[in-house]
Amino acid sequence: MAEQSKPTDANGAARQKLVETMEGFRATQVIYVAAKLAIADLLADEPKSIGELAEATSTNAHALHRLMRALVTLGVCEEPRDGVFGLAPAGQYLRTGVPGSVRYRAMHCGQLWPIWGELLYSITTGESARKRLTQTAGFEHLSRDPEAAEIFNGAMAEITREVGAAVVRTYDFSQIRTIVDVGGGYGTLVATILKANPHMRGKVLDMAHAADGARQLLEKFGVADRCEFVEGSFFESVPAGADAYILKSIIHDWDDERSVAILKTCRRAMGPNARLLIVERVMPERLGTSAPHRAMAFGDLNMLVAPGGQERTETEFRRLFEQSGFRLVRLVPAGLAGIHVIEAACA
Ligand SMILES: C[S@@+](CC[C@H](N)C(=O)[O-])C[C@H]1O[C@@H](n2cnc3c(N)ncnc32)[C@H](O)[C@@H]1O
């Protein structure tokens, strides 16, 4: 029998990186549990003993101690004295509502956990694992589970704060007076745009689960007098006659047929000079090992396992536009991991 060729990895670095990556699932759960127990909020002002933390979180002190030590190894917490824990720099971002907070995103990782556990099913069948696990399609599960909705909407709001800031830095809204944020969730994107553009007015269209959170967020951003929440379905209708319709992280949630249906609903509501703005990743045809490419590839798989959608290339966006009465005008890079403002006009 011919001798097997050996891996070409002189100092074992590639193997070590592979092992660390594949065991990353443990870090995901450690951070998720810390976020769920609001450990960072408890440590915001000063370090606390393990006894105090266990009492405040109603957890087993011995087990919590072990979790806290794992958090130290991840740079989330530190242990200034034996059995006393405080926040390390990364842990600051697990505090609720601080600038750059990722607490809801960490909790959302917990929601995605069982779904990613079914990746093999999705790769084998091409179908959404969430649909299999919850027996619900699209975003119906959020209407049935208020806690899941709060975590999902909170995570989207955290992500969209960052993306919204990039969008207003890179896209010129000066010629747009009215805008509809289609499937806008809590309305973080439109609120960010309106705050930076006092001449504009807006509407957020989404399902009932986002209504209260959206009204609170619009107040918090100081734009509630220029923006209203509209409850409805983008498969049926969207508010008519605005200058622009913006859809962030919407089209990638759906297959081509449903995406074309959403775009057609927008097209029906739009006058001939209105603009369609899609804020999403534009996938390159080939990917390498850079962090932005990894974010795109994993985002794409997340769309497969969760809503059953996909990230798309420029060619794939052009195809959707052709089928729904639009033409691509330009792609404006937002400077964040492949995210663009994809501008389209009525064909
Ligand atoms: C991935 S989130 C994006 C939220 C927001 N655009 C953002 O980027 O922060 C998808 C949104 O689509 C909304 N959605 C799903 N189906 C919808 C429908 N039929 N009509 C209106 N909104 C819908 C969800 O409720 C959710 O808020």
Tab-separated table of C-alpha atoms and ligand atoms in Angstrom:
chain	number	residue	atom	x	y	z
A	1	MET	CA	0.000	0.000	0.000
A	2	ALA	CA	1.310	3.472	-0.920
A	3	GLU	CA	2.457	5.585	2.018
A	4	GLN	CA	0.000	8.368	2.934
A	5	SER	CA	1.266	11.895	2.256
A	6	LYS	CA	1.783	13.891	5.477
A	7	PRO	CA	0.201	17.310	6.153
A	8	THR	CA	2.574	20.140	5.207
A	9	ASP	CA	2.419	22.146	8.452
A	10	ALA	CA	6.034	22.456	9.606
A	11	ASN	CA	5.498	23.804	13.157
A	12	GLY	CA	1.922	22.593	13.652
A	13	ALA	CA	0.516	26.155	13.640
A	14	ALA	CA	-2.232	25.363	11.120
A	15	ARG	CA	-3.287	22.338	13.186
A	16	GLN	CA	-3.318	24.376	16.409
A	17	LYS	CA	-5.465	27.086	14.798
A	18	LEU	CA	-7.863	24.460	13.455
A	19	VAL	CA	-8.294	22.914	16.919
A	20	GLU	CA	-8.873	26.303	18.569
A	21	THR	CA	-11.426	27.230	15.905
A	22	MET	CA	-13.346	23.962	16.152
A	23	GLU	CA	-13.508	24.193	19.937
A	24	GLY	CA	-14.764	27.783	19.724
A	25	PHE	CA	-18.292	26.534	20.438
A	26	ARG	CA	-17.393	26.447	24.128
A	27	ALA	CA	-16.456	30.143	24.192
A	28	THR	CA	-19.780	30.988	22.497
A	29	GLN	CA	-21.727	29.361	25.339
A	30	VAL	CA	-19.530	30.860	28.088
A	31	ILE	CA	-20.118	34.387	26.725
A	32	TYR	CA	-23.822	33.671	26.108
A	33	VAL	CA	-24.348	32.529	29.727
A	34	ALA	CA	-22.470	35.569	31.060
A	35	ALA	CA	-24.663	37.851	28.921
A	36	LYS	CA	-27.877	36.099	29.931
A	37	LEU	CA	-26.984	36.377	33.651
A	38	ALA	CA	-26.103	40.076	33.130
A	39	ILE	CA	-22.713	39.484	34.788
A	40	ALA	CA	-21.214	42.613	33.184
A	41	ASP	CA	-24.027	44.827	34.487
A	42	LEU	CA	-23.448	43.435	37.995
A	43	LEU	CA	-19.730	44.238	37.742
A	44	ALA	CA	-20.183	47.648	36.065
A	45	ASP	CA	-19.312	49.728	39.160
A	46	GLU	CA	-16.915	47.517	41.116
A	47	PRO	CA	-15.582	43.939	41.420
A	48	LYS	CA	-17.723	41.456	43.376
A	49	SER	CA	-17.067	38.231	45.257
A	50	ILE	CA	-18.271	34.957	43.847
A	51	GLY	CA	-20.775	34.727	46.725
A	52	GLU	CA	-22.324	38.074	45.821
A	53	LEU	CA	-22.458	37.159	42.132
A	54	ALA	CA	-24.027	33.756	42.810
A	55	GLU	CA	-26.689	35.314	45.025
A	56	ALA	CA	-27.503	38.075	42.514
A	57	THR	CA	-27.820	35.586	39.636
A	58	SER	CA	-29.465	32.710	41.568
A	59	THR	CA	-26.748	30.301	40.418
A	60	ASN	CA	-24.578	27.606	41.988
A	61	ALA	CA	-21.534	29.393	43.456
A	62	HIS	CA	-19.055	26.601	42.659
A	63	ALA	CA	-20.208	26.308	39.050
A	64	LEU	CA	-20.346	30.081	38.608
A	65	HIS	CA	-16.767	30.329	39.912
A	66	ARG	CA	-15.694	27.973	37.132
A	67	LEU	CA	-17.554	30.071	34.543
A	68	MET	CA	-15.898	33.254	35.846
A	69	ARG	CA	-12.439	31.680	35.523
A	70	ALA	CA	-13.220	30.761	31.916
A	71	LEU	CA	-14.288	34.395	31.348
A	72	VAL	CA	-10.904	35.501	32.724
A	73	THR	CA	-9.117	33.346	30.132
A	74	LEU	CA	-11.181	35.006	27.381
A	75	GLY	CA	-10.293	38.545	28.519
A	76	VAL	CA	-13.906	39.275	29.489
A	77	CYS	CA	-13.329	39.368	33.267
A	78	GLU	CA	-10.359	39.693	35.589
A	79	GLU	CA	-9.721	38.380	39.113
A	80	PRO	CA	-8.045	41.190	41.116
A	81	ARG	CA	-8.168	39.119	44.353
A	82	ASP	CA	-8.831	35.407	44.866
A	83	GLY	CA	-12.535	34.750	44.301
A	84	VAL	CA	-13.292	38.396	43.448
A	85	PHE	CA	-14.088	39.278	39.825
A	86	GLY	CA	-14.226	42.522	37.843
A	87	LEU	CA	-14.579	43.471	34.195
A	88	ALA	CA	-11.668	43.278	31.748
A	89	PRO	CA	-11.808	45.613	28.697
A	90	ALA	CA	-13.819	43.205	26.478
A	91	GLY	CA	-16.326	42.629	29.280
A	92	GLN	CA	-17.349	46.300	29.203
A	93	TYR	CA	-19.135	45.582	25.903
A	94	LEU	CA	-21.384	43.018	27.580
A	95	ARG	CA	-22.967	45.791	29.679
A	96	THR	CA	-26.521	46.630	28.581
A	97	GLY	CA	-26.914	49.730	26.427
A	98	VAL	CA	-23.355	51.145	26.628
A	99	PRO	CA	-21.973	52.490	23.323
A	100	GLY	CA	-20.840	49.494	21.267
A	101	SER	CA	-22.683	47.014	23.507
A	102	VAL	CA	-22.975	43.475	22.138
A	103	ARG	CA	-24.981	42.009	25.029
A	104	TYR	CA	-28.072	41.276	22.939
A	105	ARG	CA	-25.914	39.874	20.154
A	106	ALA	CA	-24.328	37.511	22.677
A	107	MET	CA	-27.793	36.422	23.833
A	108	HIS	CA	-28.844	36.023	20.185
A	109	CYS	CA	-25.934	33.569	19.782
A	110	GLY	CA	-27.770	31.468	22.378
A	111	GLN	CA	-30.904	31.584	20.206
A	112	LEU	CA	-28.918	30.498	17.165
A	113	TRP	CA	-27.170	27.687	19.065
A	114	PRO	CA	-29.712	24.883	18.492
A	115	ILE	CA	-30.225	26.001	14.895
A	116	TRP	CA	-26.513	25.872	14.057
A	117	GLY	CA	-26.531	22.430	15.689
A	118	GLU	CA	-28.560	21.377	12.639
A	119	LEU	CA	-26.123	22.759	10.026
A	120	LEU	CA	-25.611	19.266	8.629
A	121	TYR	CA	-29.363	19.041	7.973
A	122	SER	CA	-29.313	22.394	6.142
A	123	ILE	CA	-26.271	21.476	4.054
A	124	THR	CA	-27.798	18.124	3.176
A	125	THR	CA	-31.229	19.457	2.229
A	126	GLY	CA	-30.658	23.146	1.428
A	127	GLU	CA	-33.481	23.917	3.887
A	128	SER	CA	-33.716	26.174	6.968
A	129	ALA	CA	-32.910	24.332	10.214
A	130	ARG	CA	-35.010	26.836	12.161
A	131	LYS	CA	-38.040	25.902	10.102
A	132	ARG	CA	-37.413	22.257	10.953
A	133	LEU	CA	-36.919	22.921	14.671
A	134	THR	CA	-39.721	25.458	15.244
A	135	GLN	CA	-42.172	24.363	12.536
A	136	THR	CA	-42.510	28.051	11.647
A	137	ALA	CA	-41.454	29.874	8.493
A	138	GLY	CA	-39.803	33.266	8.088
A	139	PHE	CA	-40.121	35.338	11.248
A	140	GLU	CA	-43.376	33.853	12.610
A	141	HIS	CA	-41.540	32.496	15.666
A	142	LEU	CA	-41.028	36.080	16.911
A	143	SER	CA	-44.776	36.690	17.027
A	144	ARG	CA	-45.215	33.631	19.263
A	145	ASP	CA	-42.358	34.237	21.695
A	146	PRO	CA	-41.964	37.743	23.196
A	147	GLU	CA	-38.628	36.922	24.873
A	148	ALA	CA	-37.171	35.636	21.602
A	149	ALA	CA	-38.467	38.776	19.862
A	150	GLU	CA	-36.869	41.053	22.459
A	151	ILE	CA	-33.486	39.343	22.115
A	152	PHE	CA	-33.635	39.256	18.296
A	153	ASN	CA	-34.753	42.883	17.953
A	154	GLY	CA	-32.196	43.997	20.542
A	155	ALA	CA	-29.408	42.194	18.640
A	156	MET	CA	-30.492	43.738	15.324
A	157	ALA	CA	-30.584	47.194	16.937
A	158	GLU	CA	-26.993	46.745	18.209
A	159	ILE	CA	-25.765	45.647	14.778
A	160	THR	CA	-27.691	48.328	12.916
A	161	ARG	CA	-26.321	51.146	15.103
A	162	GLU	CA	-22.897	50.378	13.688
A	163	VAL	CA	-24.111	49.839	10.125
A	164	GLY	CA	-26.401	52.917	10.267
A	165	ALA	CA	-23.472	55.136	11.311
A	166	ALA	CA	-21.484	53.807	8.339
A	167	VAL	CA	-24.423	54.359	5.964
A	168	VAL	CA	-24.894	58.022	6.921
A	169	ARG	CA	-21.135	58.565	6.556
A	170	THR	CA	-21.032	57.121	3.047
A	171	TYR	CA	-24.411	57.758	1.365
A	172	ASP	CA	-25.752	61.214	0.477
A	173	PHE	CA	-29.379	61.635	1.636
A	174	SER	CA	-29.577	65.368	0.824
A	175	GLN	CA	-31.964	64.885	-2.145
A	176	ILE	CA	-34.320	62.562	-0.209
A	177	ARG	CA	-37.114	64.058	1.894
A	178	THR	CA	-39.195	61.008	2.794
A	179	ILE	CA	-38.038	57.439	3.426
A	180	VAL	CA	-39.627	54.118	4.452
A	181	ASP	CA	-37.535	51.596	6.422
A	182	VAL	CA	-39.095	48.370	5.125
A	183	GLY	CA	-38.844	45.584	7.730
A	184	GLY	CA	-37.030	48.124	9.904
A	185	GLY	CA	-37.416	46.296	13.244
A	186	TYR	CA	-36.956	48.871	16.015
A	187	GLY	CA	-36.142	51.450	13.296
A	188	THR	CA	-32.479	51.946	14.220
A	189	LEU	CA	-31.474	52.623	10.611
A	190	VAL	CA	-34.143	55.205	9.805
A	191	ALA	CA	-33.640	56.861	13.202
A	192	THR	CA	-29.897	57.179	12.503
A	193	ILE	CA	-30.583	58.619	9.023
A	194	LEU	CA	-33.188	61.094	10.323
A	195	LYS	CA	-30.972	62.226	13.178
A	196	ALA	CA	-28.187	63.046	10.693
A	197	ASN	CA	-30.619	64.639	8.177
A	198	PRO	CA	-33.039	67.051	9.893
A	199	HIS	CA	-34.824	67.785	6.567
A	200	MET	CA	-36.113	64.197	6.343
A	201	ARG	CA	-39.246	62.373	7.562
A	202	GLY	CA	-39.664	58.603	7.782
A	203	LYS	CA	-41.776	55.525	8.455
A	204	VAL	CA	-40.805	52.114	9.840
A	205	LEU	CA	-42.795	49.155	8.556
A	206	ASP	CA	-42.567	45.912	10.504
A	207	MET	CA	-44.599	43.275	12.343
A	208	ALA	CA	-46.356	43.864	15.692
A	209	HIS	CA	-43.508	42.329	17.736
A	210	ALA	CA	-41.310	45.377	16.926
A	211	ALA	CA	-43.917	48.089	17.603
A	212	ASP	CA	-43.239	49.000	21.255
A	213	GLY	CA	-39.461	48.782	20.919
A	214	ALA	CA	-39.562	50.932	17.773
A	215	ARG	CA	-41.635	53.655	19.430
A	216	GLN	CA	-39.201	53.750	22.377
A	217	LEU	CA	-36.162	53.844	20.099
A	218	LEU	CA	-37.574	56.662	17.932
A	219	GLU	CA	-38.174	58.695	21.123
A	220	LYS	CA	-34.659	57.936	22.374
A	221	PHE	CA	-33.121	59.134	19.095
A	222	GLY	CA	-35.241	62.315	19.275
A	223	VAL	CA	-36.942	61.674	15.917
A	224	ALA	CA	-40.402	60.476	17.047
A	225	ASP	CA	-41.992	63.688	15.724
A	226	ARG	CA	-40.644	62.901	12.216
A	227	CYS	CA	-41.089	59.133	12.107
A	228	GLU	CA	-43.955	56.720	12.755
A	229	PHE	CA	-44.179	52.951	13.122
A	230	VAL	CA	-46.532	51.220	10.672
A	231	GLU	CA	-47.587	47.647	11.404
A	232	GLY	CA	-47.951	45.487	8.302
A	233	SER	CA	-46.455	42.892	5.975
A	234	PHE	CA	-44.093	43.707	3.141
A	235	PHE	CA	-45.655	40.834	1.216
A	236	GLU	CA	-48.922	42.799	1.104
A	237	SER	CA	-48.187	46.529	1.020
A	238	VAL	CA	-45.767	49.233	2.133
A	239	PRO	CA	-46.576	52.941	2.642
A	240	ALA	CA	-46.856	54.605	-0.786
A	241	GLY	CA	-45.280	57.708	-2.296
A	242	ALA	CA	-41.964	58.105	-0.400
A	243	ASP	CA	-38.793	59.359	-2.112
A	244	ALA	CA	-36.821	56.301	-0.972
A	245	TYR	CA	-37.411	52.774	0.331
A	246	ILE	CA	-34.592	51.294	2.371
A	247	LEU	CA	-34.312	47.576	3.188
A	248	LYS	CA	-31.489	46.535	5.492
A	249	SER	CA	-30.902	42.829	6.100
A	250	ILE	CA	-34.228	41.960	4.493
A	251	ILE	CA	-33.578	40.491	1.038
A	252	HIS	CA	-30.880	38.131	2.371
A	253	ASP	CA	-33.491	36.550	4.677
A	254	TRP	CA	-35.460	35.119	1.746
A	255	ASP	CA	-35.146	32.885	-1.304
A	256	ASP	CA	-35.351	34.455	-4.780
A	257	GLU	CA	-39.109	33.988	-5.142
A	258	ARG	CA	-39.952	35.702	-1.838
A	259	SER	CA	-37.311	38.393	-2.440
A	260	VAL	CA	-38.872	39.259	-5.797
A	261	ALA	CA	-42.298	39.381	-4.097
A	262	ILE	CA	-40.985	41.908	-1.489
A	263	LEU	CA	-39.337	44.030	-4.191
A	264	LYS	CA	-42.533	44.016	-6.272
A	265	THR	CA	-44.527	45.247	-3.255
A	266	CYS	CA	-42.057	48.133	-2.927
A	267	ARG	CA	-42.197	48.812	-6.672
A	268	ARG	CA	-46.012	49.126	-6.532
A	269	ALA	CA	-45.766	51.734	-3.761
A	270	MET	CA	-43.108	53.812	-5.534
A	271	GLY	CA	-43.459	56.723	-7.915
A	272	PRO	CA	-41.301	56.626	-11.091
A	273	ASN	CA	-38.469	58.689	-9.563
A	274	ALA	CA	-38.298	57.001	-6.169
A	275	ARG	CA	-35.145	55.110	-5.158
A	276	LEU	CA	-34.724	51.657	-3.735
A	277	LEU	CA	-31.810	51.307	-1.280
A	278	ILE	CA	-30.771	47.846	-0.151
A	279	VAL	CA	-28.227	47.723	2.671
A	280	GLU	CA	-26.563	44.346	2.601
A	281	ARG	CA	-23.383	42.471	1.944
A	282	VAL	CA	-22.449	42.031	-1.702
A	283	MET	CA	-20.685	38.688	-1.888
A	284	PRO	CA	-17.536	38.468	-3.992
A	285	GLU	CA	-17.526	35.552	-6.444
A	286	ARG	CA	-14.573	33.975	-4.546
A	287	LEU	CA	-13.574	34.216	-0.889
A	288	GLY	CA	-10.190	34.178	0.859
A	289	THR	CA	-9.161	33.936	4.519
A	290	SER	CA	-9.576	37.610	5.548
A	291	ALA	CA	-11.829	38.494	8.493
A	292	PRO	CA	-14.374	40.346	6.262
A	293	HIS	CA	-14.610	37.339	3.951
A	294	ARG	CA	-15.111	35.055	6.954
A	295	ALA	CA	-17.887	37.351	8.203
A	296	MET	CA	-19.564	37.088	4.791
A	297	ALA	CA	-19.260	33.308	4.535
A	298	PHE	CA	-20.581	32.758	8.068
A	299	GLY	CA	-23.313	35.364	7.571
A	300	ASP	CA	-24.355	33.483	4.453
A	301	LEU	CA	-24.544	30.162	6.321
A	302	ASN	CA	-26.493	31.908	9.085
A	303	MET	CA	-29.052	32.938	6.474
A	304	LEU	CA	-29.285	29.309	5.336
A	305	VAL	CA	-29.826	27.730	8.770
A	306	ALA	CA	-32.023	30.459	10.289
A	307	PRO	CA	-34.429	32.249	7.909
A	308	GLY	CA	-33.560	30.078	4.880
A	309	GLY	CA	-32.156	32.936	2.771
A	310	GLN	CA	-28.729	33.757	1.345
A	311	GLU	CA	-26.172	36.513	0.801
A	312	ARG	CA	-25.929	37.516	-2.875
A	313	THR	CA	-23.370	38.601	-5.451
A	314	GLU	CA	-23.856	41.676	-7.657
A	315	THR	CA	-24.988	39.396	-10.488
A	316	GLU	CA	-27.595	37.801	-8.230
A	317	PHE	CA	-28.908	41.222	-7.125
A	318	ARG	CA	-29.148	42.321	-10.786
A	319	ARG	CA	-31.219	39.214	-11.513
A	320	LEU	CA	-33.652	39.993	-8.663
A	321	PHE	CA	-33.991	43.585	-9.923
A	322	GLU	CA	-34.721	42.447	-13.482
A	323	GLN	CA	-37.539	40.240	-12.205
A	324	SER	CA	-39.134	42.954	-10.063
A	325	GLY	CA	-39.101	46.088	-12.228
A	326	PHE	CA	-35.841	47.706	-11.090
A	327	ARG	CA	-32.393	48.428	-12.515
A	328	LEU	CA	-29.153	48.644	-10.547
A	329	VAL	CA	-27.839	52.219	-10.419
A	330	ARG	CA	-24.715	51.865	-8.246
A	331	LEU	CA	-23.099	50.090	-5.332
A	332	VAL	CA	-21.826	52.342	-2.537
A	333	PRO	CA	-19.449	50.498	-0.155
A	334	ALA	CA	-20.231	51.304	3.489
A	335	GLY	CA	-16.717	50.353	4.607
A	336	LEU	CA	-17.855	47.430	6.782
A	337	ALA	CA	-17.194	43.777	5.873
A	338	GLY	CA	-18.705	43.852	2.368
A	339	ILE	CA	-21.774	45.901	3.319
A	340	HIS	CA	-22.978	48.233	0.551
A	341	VAL	CA	-25.833	50.587	-0.131
A	342	ILE	CA	-27.188	49.042	-3.313
A	343	GLU	CA	-29.104	51.769	-5.128
A	344	ALA	CA	-31.730	50.796	-7.682
A	345	ALA	CA	-34.230	52.799	-9.744
A	346	CYS	CA	-37.499	51.862	-11.385
A	347	ALA	CA	-36.765	50.204	-14.740
B	1	LIG	C1	-33.028	40.690	9.944
B	1	LIG	S1	-34.272	41.694	10.544
B	1	LIG	C2	-33.776	43.290	9.963
B	1	LIG	C3	-34.307	44.412	10.806
B	1	LIG	C4	-33.804	45.794	10.394
B	1	LIG	N1	-34.018	46.069	9.000
B	1	LIG	C5	-32.340	45.918	10.735
B	1	LIG	O1	-31.502	45.663	9.873
B	1	LIG	O2	-32.034	46.243	11.879
B	1	LIG	C6	-35.632	41.286	9.502
B	1	LIG	C7	-36.879	42.065	9.842
B	1	LIG	O3	-37.895	41.739	8.886
B	1	LIG	C8	-39.116	41.762	9.577
B	1	LIG	N2	-40.142	41.032	8.812
B	1	LIG	C9	-40.173	39.707	8.540
B	1	LIG	N3	-41.267	39.395	7.813
B	1	LIG	C10	-41.934	40.566	7.617
B	1	LIG	C11	-43.121	40.921	6.931
B	1	LIG	N4	-43.842	39.984	6.285
B	1	LIG	N5	-43.502	42.221	6.907
B	1	LIG	C12	-42.766	43.170	7.557
B	1	LIG	N6	-41.608	42.894	8.228
B	1	LIG	C13	-41.215	41.610	8.263
B	1	LIG	C14	-38.779	41.101	10.876
B	1	LIG	O4	-39.790	41.317	11.833
B	1	LIG	C15	-37.440	41.743	11.196
B	1	LIG	O5	-37.599	42.908	11.945
